[in-house]
Short mmCIF file of N, CA, C and O in Angstrom, two decimals:
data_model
loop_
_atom_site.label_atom_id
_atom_site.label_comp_id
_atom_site.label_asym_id
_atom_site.label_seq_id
_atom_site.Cartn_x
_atom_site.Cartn_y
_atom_site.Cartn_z
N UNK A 267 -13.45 2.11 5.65
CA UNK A 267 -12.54 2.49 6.71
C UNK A 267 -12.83 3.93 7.05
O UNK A 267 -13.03 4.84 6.25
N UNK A 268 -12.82 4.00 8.28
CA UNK A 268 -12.93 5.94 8.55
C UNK A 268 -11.86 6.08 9.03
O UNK A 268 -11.16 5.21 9.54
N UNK A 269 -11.56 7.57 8.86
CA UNK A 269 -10.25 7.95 8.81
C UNK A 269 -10.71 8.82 10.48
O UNK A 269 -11.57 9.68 10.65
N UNK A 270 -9.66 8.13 11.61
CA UNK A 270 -9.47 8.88 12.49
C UNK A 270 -8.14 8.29 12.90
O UNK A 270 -7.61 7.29 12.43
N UNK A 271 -7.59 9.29 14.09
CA UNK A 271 -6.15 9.31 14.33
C UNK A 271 -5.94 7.95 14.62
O UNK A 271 -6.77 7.09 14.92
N UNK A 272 -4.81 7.88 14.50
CA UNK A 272 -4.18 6.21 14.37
C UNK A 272 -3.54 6.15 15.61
O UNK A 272 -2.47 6.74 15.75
N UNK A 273 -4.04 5.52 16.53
CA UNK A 273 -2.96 4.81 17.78
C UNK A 273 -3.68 3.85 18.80
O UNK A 273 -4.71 3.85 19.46
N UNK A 274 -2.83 3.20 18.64
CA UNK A 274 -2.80 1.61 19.61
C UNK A 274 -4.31 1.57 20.57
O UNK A 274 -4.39 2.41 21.46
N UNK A 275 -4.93 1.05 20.47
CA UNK A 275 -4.82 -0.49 19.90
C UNK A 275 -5.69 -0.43 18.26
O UNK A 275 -5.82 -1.40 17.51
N UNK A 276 -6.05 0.54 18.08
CA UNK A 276 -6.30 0.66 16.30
C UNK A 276 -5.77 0.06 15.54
O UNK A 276 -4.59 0.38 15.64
N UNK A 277 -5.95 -1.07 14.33
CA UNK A 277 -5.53 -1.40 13.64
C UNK A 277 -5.01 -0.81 12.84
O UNK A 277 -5.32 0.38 12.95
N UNK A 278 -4.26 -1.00 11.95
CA UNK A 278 -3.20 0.37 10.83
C UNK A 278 -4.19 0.26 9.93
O UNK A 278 -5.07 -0.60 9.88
N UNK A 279 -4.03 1.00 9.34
CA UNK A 279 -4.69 1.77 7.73
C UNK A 279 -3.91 1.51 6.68
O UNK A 279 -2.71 1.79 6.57
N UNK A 280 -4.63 0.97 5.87
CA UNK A 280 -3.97 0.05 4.44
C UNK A 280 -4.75 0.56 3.11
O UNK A 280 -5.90 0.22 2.83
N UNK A 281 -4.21 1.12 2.61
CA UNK A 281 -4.83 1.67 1.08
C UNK A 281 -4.31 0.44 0.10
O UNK A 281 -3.10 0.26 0.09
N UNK A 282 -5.12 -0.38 -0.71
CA UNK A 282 -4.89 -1.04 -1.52
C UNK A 282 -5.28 -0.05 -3.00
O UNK A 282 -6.35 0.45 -3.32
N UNK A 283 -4.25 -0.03 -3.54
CA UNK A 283 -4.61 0.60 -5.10
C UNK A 283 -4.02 -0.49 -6.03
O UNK A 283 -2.82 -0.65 -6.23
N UNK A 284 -5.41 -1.49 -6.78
CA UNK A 284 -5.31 -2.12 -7.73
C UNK A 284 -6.66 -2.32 -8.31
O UNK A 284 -7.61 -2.16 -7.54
N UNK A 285 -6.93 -2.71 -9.80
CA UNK A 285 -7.39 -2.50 -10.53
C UNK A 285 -8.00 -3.34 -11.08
O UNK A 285 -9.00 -3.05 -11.74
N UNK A 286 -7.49 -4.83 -10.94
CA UNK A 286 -8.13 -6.08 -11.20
C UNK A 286 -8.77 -6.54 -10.10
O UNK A 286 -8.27 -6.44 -8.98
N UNK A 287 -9.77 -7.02 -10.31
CA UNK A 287 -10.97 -7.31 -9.39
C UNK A 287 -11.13 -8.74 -8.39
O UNK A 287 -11.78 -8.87 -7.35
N UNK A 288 -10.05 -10.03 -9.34
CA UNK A 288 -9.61 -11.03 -8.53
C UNK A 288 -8.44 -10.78 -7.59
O UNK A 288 -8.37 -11.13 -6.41
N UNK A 289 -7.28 -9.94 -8.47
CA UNK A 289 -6.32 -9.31 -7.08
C UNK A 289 -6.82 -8.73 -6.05
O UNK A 289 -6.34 -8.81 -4.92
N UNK A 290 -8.39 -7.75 -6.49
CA UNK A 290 -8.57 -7.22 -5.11
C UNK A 290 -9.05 -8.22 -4.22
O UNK A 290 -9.10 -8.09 -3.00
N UNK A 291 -9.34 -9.03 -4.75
CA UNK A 291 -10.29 -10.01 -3.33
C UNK A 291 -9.49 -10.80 -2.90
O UNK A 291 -9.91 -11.24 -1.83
N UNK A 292 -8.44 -11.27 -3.19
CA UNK A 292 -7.05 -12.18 -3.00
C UNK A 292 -6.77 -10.98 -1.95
O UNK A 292 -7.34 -11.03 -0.86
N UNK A 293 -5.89 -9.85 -2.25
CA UNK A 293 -5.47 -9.06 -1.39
C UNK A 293 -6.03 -8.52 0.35
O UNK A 293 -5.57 -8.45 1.49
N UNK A 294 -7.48 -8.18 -0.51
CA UNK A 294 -8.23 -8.19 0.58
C UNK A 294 -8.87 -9.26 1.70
O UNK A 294 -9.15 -9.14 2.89
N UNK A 295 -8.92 -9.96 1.08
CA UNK A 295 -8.43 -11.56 2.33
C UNK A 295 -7.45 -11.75 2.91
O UNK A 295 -7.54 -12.46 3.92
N UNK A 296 -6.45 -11.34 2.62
CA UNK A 296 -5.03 -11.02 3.27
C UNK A 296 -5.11 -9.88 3.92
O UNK A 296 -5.44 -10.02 5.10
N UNK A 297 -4.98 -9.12 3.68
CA UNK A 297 -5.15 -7.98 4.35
C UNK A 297 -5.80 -7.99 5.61
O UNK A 297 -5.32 -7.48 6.62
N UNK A 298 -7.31 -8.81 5.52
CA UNK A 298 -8.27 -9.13 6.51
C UNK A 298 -7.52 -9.62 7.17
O UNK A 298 -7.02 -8.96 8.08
N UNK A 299 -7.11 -11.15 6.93
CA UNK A 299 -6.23 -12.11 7.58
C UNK A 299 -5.06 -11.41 8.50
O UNK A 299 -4.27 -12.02 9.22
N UNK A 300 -5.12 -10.30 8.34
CA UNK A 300 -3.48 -9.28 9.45
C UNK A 300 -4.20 -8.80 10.02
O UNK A 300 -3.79 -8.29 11.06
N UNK A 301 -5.21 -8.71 9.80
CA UNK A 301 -5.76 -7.47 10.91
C UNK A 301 -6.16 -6.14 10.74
O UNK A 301 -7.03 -5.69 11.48
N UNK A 302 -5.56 -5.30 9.69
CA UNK A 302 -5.57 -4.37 9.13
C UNK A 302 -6.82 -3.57 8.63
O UNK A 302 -7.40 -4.03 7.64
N UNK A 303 -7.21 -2.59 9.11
CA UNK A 303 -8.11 -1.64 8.19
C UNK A 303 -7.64 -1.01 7.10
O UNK A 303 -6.77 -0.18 6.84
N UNK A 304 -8.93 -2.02 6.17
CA UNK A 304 -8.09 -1.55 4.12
C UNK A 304 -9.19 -0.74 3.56
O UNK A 304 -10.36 -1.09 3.68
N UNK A 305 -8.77 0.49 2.87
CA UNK A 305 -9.70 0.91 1.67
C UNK A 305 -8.71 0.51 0.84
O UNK A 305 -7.51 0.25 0.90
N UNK A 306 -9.84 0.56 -0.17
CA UNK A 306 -9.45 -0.09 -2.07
C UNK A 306 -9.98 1.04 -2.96
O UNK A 306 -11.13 1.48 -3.06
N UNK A 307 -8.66 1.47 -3.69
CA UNK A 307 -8.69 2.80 -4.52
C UNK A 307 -8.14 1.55 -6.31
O UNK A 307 -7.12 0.88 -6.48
N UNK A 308 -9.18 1.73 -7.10
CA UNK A 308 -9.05 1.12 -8.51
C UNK A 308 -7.95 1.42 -9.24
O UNK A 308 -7.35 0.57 -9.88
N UNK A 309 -7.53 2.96 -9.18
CA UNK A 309 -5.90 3.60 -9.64
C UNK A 309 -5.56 4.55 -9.13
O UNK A 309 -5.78 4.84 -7.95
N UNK A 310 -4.83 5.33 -10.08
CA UNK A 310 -3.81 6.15 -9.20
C UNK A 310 -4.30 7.18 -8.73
O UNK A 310 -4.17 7.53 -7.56
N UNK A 311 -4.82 7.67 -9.43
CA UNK A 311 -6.06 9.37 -9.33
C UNK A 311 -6.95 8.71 -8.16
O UNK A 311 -6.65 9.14 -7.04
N UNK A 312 -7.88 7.86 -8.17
CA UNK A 312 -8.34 7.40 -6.79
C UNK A 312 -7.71 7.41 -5.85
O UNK A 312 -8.38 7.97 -4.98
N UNK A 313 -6.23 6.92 -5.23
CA UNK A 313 -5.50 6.39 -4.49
C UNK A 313 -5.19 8.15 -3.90
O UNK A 313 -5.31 8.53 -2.73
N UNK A 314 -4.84 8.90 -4.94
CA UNK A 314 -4.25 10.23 -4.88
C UNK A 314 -5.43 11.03 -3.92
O UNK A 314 -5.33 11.73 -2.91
N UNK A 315 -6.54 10.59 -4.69
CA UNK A 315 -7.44 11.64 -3.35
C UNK A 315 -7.44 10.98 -2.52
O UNK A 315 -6.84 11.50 -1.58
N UNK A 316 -7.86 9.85 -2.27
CA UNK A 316 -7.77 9.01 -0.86
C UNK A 316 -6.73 9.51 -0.10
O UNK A 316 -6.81 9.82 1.09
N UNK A 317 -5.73 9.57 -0.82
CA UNK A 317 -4.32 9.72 0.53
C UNK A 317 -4.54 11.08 1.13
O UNK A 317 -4.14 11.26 2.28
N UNK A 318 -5.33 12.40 0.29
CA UNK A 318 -5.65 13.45 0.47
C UNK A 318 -6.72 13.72 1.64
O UNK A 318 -6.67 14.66 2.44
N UNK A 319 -7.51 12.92 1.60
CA UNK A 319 -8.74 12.66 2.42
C UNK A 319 -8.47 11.51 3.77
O UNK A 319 -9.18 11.05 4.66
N UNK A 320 -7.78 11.43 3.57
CA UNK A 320 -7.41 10.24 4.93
C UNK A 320 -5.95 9.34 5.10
O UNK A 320 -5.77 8.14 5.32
N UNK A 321 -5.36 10.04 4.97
CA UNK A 321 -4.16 9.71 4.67
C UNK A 321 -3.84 7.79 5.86
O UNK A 321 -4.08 7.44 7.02
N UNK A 322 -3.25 7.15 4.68
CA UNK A 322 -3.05 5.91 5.44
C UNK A 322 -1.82 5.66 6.07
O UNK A 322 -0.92 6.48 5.88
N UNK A 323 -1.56 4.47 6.96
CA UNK A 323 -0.57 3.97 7.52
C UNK A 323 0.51 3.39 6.33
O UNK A 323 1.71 3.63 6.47
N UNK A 324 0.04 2.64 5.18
CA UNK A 324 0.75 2.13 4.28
C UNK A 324 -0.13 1.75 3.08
O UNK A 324 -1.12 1.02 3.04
N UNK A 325 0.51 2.47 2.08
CA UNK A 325 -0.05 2.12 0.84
C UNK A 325 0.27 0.73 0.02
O UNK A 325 1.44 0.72 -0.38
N UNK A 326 -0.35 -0.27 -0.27
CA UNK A 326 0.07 -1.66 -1.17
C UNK A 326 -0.58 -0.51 -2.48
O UNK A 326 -1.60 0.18 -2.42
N UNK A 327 0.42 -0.63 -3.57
CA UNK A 327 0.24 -0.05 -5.26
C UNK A 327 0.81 -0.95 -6.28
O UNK A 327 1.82 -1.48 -6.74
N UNK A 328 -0.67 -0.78 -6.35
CA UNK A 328 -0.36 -1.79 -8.08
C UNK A 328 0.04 -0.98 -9.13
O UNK A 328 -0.42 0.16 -9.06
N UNK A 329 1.15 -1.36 -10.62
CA UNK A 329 1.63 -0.28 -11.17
C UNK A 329 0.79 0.35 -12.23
O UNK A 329 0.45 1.53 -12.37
N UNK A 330 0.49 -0.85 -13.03
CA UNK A 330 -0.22 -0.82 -14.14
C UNK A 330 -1.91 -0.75 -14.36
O UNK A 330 -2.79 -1.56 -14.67
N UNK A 331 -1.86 0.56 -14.05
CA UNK A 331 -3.89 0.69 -13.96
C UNK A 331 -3.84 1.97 -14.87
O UNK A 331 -3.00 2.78 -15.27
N UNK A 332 -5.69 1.61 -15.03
CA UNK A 332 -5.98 2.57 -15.66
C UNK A 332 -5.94 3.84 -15.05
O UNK A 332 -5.50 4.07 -13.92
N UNK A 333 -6.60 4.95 -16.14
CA UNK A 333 -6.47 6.57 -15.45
C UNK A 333 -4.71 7.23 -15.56
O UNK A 333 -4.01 7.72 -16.44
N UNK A 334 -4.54 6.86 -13.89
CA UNK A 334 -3.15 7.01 -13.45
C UNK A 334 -2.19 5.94 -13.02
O UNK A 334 -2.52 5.45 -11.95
N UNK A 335 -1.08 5.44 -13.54
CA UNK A 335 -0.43 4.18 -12.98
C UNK A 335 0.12 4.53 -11.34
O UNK A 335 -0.12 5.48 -10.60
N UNK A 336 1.01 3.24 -11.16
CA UNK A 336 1.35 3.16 -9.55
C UNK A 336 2.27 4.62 -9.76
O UNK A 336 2.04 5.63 -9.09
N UNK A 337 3.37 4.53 -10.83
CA UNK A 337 4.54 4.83 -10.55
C UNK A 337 3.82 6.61 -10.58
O UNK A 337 4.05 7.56 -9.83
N UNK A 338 3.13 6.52 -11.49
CA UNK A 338 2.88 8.81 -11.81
C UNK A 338 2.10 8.74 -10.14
O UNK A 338 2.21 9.75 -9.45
N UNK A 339 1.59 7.92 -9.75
CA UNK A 339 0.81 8.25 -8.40
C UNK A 339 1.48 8.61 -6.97
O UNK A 339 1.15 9.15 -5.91
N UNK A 340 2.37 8.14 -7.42
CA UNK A 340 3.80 7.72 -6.10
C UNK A 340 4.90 8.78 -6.23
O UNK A 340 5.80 8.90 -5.40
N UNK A 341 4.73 9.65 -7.47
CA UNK A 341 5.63 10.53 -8.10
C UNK A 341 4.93 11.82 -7.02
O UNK A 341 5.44 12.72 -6.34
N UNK A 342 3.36 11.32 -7.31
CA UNK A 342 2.71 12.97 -6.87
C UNK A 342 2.38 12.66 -5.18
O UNK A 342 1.94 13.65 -4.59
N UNK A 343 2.45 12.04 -4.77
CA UNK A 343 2.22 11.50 -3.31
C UNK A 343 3.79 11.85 -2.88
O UNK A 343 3.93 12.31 -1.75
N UNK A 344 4.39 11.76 -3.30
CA UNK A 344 5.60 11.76 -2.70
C UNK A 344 6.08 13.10 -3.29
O UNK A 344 7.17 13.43 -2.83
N UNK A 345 5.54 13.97 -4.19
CA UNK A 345 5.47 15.43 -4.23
C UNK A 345 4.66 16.32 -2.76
O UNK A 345 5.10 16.96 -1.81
N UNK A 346 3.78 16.06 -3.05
CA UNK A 346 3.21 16.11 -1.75
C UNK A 346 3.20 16.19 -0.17
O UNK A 346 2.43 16.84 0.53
N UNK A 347 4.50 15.14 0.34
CA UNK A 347 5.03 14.82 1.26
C UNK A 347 5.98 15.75 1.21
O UNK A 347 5.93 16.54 2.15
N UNK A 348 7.16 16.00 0.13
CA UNK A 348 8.12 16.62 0.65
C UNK A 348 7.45 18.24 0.79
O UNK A 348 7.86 19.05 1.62
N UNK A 349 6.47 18.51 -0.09
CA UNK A 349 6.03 19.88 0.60
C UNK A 349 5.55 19.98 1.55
O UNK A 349 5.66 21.05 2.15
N UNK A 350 4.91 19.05 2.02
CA UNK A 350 4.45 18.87 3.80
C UNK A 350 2.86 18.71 3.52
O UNK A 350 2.20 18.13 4.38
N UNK A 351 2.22 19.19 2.37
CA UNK A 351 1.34 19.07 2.33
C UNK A 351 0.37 17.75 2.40
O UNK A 351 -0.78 17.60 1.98
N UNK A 352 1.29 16.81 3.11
CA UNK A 352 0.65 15.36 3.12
C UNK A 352 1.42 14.37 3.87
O UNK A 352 2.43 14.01 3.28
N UNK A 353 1.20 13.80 5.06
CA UNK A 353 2.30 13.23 6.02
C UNK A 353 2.77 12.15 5.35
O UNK A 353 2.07 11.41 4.66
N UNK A 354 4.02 12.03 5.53
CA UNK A 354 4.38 10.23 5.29
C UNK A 354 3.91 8.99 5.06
O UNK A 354 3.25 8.63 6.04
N UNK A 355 3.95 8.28 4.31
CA UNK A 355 3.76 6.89 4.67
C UNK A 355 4.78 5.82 3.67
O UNK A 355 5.52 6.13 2.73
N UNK A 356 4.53 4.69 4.18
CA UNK A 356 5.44 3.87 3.04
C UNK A 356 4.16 3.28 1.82
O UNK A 356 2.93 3.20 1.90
N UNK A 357 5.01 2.99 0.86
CA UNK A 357 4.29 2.79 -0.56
C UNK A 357 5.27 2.14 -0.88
O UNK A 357 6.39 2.57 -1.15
N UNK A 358 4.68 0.44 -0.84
CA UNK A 358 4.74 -1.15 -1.80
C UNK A 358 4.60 -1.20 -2.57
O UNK A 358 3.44 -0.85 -2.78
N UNK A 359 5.23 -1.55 -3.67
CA UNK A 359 4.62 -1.71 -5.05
C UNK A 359 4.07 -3.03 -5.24
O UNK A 359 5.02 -3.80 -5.04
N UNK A 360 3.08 -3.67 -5.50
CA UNK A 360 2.12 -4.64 -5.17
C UNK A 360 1.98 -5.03 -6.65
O UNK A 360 0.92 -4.61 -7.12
N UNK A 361 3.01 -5.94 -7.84
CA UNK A 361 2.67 -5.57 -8.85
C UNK A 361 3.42 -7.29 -9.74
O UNK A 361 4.50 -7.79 -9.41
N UNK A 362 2.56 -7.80 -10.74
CA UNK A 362 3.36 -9.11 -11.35
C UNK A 362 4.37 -8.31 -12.45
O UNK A 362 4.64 -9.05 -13.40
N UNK A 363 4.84 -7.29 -12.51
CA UNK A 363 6.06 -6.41 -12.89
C UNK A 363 7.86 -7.22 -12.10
O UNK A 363 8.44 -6.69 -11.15
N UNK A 364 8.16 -8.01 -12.54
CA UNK A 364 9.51 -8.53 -11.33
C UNK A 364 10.82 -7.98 -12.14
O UNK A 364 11.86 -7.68 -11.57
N UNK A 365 10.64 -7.88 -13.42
CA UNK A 365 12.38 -7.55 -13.63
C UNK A 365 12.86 -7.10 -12.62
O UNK A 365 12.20 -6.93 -11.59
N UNK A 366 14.27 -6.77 -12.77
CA UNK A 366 15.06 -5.72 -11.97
C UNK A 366 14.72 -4.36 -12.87
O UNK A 366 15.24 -3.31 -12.51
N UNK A 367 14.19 -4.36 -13.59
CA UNK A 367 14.35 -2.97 -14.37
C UNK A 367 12.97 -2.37 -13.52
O UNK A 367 12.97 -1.17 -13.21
N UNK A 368 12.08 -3.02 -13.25
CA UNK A 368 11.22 -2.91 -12.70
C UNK A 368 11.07 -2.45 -11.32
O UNK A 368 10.32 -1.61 -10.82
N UNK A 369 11.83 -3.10 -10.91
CA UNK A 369 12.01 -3.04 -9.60
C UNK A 369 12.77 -1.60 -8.97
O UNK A 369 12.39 -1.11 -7.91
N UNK A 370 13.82 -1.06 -9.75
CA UNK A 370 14.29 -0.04 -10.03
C UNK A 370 13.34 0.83 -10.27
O UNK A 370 13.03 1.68 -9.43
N UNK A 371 12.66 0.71 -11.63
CA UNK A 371 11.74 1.66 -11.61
C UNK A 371 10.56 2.26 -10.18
O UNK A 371 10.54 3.35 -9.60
N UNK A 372 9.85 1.25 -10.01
CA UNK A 372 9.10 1.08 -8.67
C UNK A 372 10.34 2.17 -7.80
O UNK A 372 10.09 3.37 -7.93
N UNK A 373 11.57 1.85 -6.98
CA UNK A 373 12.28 2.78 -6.35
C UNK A 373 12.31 4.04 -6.72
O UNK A 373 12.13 4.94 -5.90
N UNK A 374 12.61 4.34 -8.34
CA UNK A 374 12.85 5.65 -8.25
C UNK A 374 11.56 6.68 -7.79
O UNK A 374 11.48 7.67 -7.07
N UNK A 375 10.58 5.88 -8.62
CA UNK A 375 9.07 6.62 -8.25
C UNK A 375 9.26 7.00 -7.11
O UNK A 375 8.90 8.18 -7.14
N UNK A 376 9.89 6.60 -5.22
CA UNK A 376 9.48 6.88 -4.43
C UNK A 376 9.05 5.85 -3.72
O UNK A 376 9.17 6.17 -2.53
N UNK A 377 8.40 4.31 -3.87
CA UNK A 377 8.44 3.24 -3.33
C UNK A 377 9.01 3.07 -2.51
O UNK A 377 10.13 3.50 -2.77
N UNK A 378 8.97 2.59 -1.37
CA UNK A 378 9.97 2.10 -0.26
C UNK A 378 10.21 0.20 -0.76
O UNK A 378 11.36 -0.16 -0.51
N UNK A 379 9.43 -0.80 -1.30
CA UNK A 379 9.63 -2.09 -1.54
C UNK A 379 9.01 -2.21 -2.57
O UNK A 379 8.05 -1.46 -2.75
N UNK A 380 9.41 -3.30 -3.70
CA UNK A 380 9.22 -4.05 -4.53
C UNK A 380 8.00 -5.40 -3.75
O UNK A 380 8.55 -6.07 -2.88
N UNK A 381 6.86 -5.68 -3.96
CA UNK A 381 6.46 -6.99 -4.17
C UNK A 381 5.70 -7.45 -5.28
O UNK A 381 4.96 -6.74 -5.95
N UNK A 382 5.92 -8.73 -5.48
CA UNK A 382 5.18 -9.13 -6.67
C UNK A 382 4.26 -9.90 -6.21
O UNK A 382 4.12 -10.25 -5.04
N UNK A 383 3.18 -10.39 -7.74
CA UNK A 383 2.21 -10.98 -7.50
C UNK A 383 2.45 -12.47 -8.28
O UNK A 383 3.42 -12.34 -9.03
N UNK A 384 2.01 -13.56 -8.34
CA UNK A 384 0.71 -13.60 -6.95
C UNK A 384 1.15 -13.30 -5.77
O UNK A 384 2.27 -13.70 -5.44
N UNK A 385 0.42 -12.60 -4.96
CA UNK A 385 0.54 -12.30 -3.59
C UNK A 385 0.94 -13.65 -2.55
O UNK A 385 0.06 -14.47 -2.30
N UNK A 386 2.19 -13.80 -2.03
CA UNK A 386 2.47 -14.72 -1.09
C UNK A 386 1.97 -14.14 0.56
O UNK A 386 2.77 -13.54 1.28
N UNK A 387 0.84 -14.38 0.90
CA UNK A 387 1.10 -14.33 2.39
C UNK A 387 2.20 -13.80 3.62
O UNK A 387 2.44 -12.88 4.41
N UNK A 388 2.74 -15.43 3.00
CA UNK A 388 4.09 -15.01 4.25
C UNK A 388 4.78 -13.68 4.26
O UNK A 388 5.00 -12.89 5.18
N UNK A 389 5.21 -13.64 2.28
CA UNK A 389 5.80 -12.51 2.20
C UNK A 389 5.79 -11.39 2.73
O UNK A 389 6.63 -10.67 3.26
N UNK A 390 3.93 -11.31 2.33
CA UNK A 390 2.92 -9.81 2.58
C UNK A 390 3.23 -9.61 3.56
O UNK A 390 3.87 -8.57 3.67
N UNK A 391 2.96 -10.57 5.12
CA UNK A 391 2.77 -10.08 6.25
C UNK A 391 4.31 -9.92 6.77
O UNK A 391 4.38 -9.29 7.82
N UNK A 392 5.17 -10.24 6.40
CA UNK A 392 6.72 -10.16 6.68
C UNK A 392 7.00 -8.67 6.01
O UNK A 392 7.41 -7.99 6.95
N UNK A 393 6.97 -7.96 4.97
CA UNK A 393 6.99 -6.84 4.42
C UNK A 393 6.28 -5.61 5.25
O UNK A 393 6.77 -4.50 5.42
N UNK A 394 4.99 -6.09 5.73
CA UNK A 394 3.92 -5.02 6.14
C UNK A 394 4.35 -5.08 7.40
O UNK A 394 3.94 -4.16 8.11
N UNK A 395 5.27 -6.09 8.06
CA UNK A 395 5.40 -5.80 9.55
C UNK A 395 6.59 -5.26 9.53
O UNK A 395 7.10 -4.99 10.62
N UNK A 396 7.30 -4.97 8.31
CA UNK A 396 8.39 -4.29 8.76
C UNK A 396 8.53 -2.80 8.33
O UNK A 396 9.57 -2.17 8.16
N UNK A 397 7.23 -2.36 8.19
CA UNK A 397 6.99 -0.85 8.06
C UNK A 397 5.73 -0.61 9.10
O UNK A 397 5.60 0.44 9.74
N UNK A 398 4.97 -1.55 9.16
CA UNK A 398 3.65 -1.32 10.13
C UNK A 398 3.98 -1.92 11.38
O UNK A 398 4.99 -2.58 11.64
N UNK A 399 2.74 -1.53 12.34
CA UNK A 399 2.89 -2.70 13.63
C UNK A 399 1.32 -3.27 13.00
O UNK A 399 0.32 -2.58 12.80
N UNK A 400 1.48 -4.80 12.76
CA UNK A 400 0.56 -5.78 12.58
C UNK A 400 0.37 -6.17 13.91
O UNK A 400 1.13 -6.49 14.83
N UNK A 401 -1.30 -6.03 13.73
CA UNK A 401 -2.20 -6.49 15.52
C UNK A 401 -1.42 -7.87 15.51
O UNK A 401 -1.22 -8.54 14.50
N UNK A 402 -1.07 -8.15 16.63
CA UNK A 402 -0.30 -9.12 17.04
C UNK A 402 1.25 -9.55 17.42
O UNK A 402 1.74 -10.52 18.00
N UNK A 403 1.88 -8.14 16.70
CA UNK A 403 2.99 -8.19 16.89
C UNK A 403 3.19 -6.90 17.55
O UNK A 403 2.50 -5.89 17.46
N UNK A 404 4.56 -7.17 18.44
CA UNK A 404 4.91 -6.21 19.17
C UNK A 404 3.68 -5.45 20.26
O UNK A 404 3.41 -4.25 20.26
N UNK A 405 3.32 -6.06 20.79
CA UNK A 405 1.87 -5.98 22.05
C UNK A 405 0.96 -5.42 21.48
O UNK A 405 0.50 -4.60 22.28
N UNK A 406 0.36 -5.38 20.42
CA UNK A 406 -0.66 -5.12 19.67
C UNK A 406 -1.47 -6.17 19.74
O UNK A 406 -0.94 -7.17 19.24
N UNK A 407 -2.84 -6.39 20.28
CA UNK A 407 -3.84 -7.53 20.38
C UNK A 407 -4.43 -7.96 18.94
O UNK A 407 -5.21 -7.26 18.30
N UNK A 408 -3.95 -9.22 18.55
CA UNK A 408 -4.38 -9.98 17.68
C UNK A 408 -5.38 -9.48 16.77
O UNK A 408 -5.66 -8.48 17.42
N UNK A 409 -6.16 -9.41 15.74
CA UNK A 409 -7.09 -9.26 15.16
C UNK A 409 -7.87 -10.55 15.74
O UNK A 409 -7.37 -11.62 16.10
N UNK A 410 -9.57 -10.06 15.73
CA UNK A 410 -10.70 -10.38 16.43
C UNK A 410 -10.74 -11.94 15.45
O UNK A 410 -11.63 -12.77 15.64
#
């Protein structure tokens, strides 16, 4: 993905940070499937410069990776933001983590949503359209 300014009819910018190698290709077929331009950061320290270097439309974070997990990544991304030193975005937690304790946790980090895995489709694209504009919705032209 190259990082240039984001607006219509550009597809959104999707940082996937996960760590297992069948989630990434599950995800990233989905992802494809919306339309979306995705980079894939392995953990959190990856994800962290990425957001530094090209900051995305919406982050999907997985919790439990090596290096740095979702939650210390989302702690410093969202350090970041409130100093200004890094614009906004929303951050999913993308994770087979479901308690409620979990889910909680994921919030306090800074998360805007809880999802779990396996990755449902419907879910994904119902979640991502209600923080993103997905090509197709809302006069955005379909993905090709």
């Amino acid at each position: 993905m190259t990082c240039v300014s984001h607006s219509l009819p550009n597809p959104p910018r999707v940082l996937l940070v996960e760590d297992n190698p069948i989630n990434q290709i599950v995800a990233l077929e989905f992802l494809n499937q919306l339309g979306v331009s995705t980079r894939l950061a392995n953990n959190g320290q990856e994800a962290l410069a990425s957001c530094q270097t090209c900051t995305p439309d919406l982050v999907l974070m997985d919790i439990q990776m090596p290096v740095m997990d979702g939650l210390e990544c989302t702690r410093q991304l969202r350090r970041l933001q409130a100093a200004r030193d890094l614009a906004p975005f929303p951050i999913l937690a993308l994770t087979a983590h479901m308690l409620q304790s979990d889910v909680r946790a994921s919030l306090q980090a800074g998360m805007d949503a809880h999802l779990t895995k396996p990755i449902d489709f419907g879910i994904l694209q119902q979640e991502l359209g209600r923080w993103i504009r997905l090509p197709g919705q809302h006069g955005m032209p379909p993905p090709a």
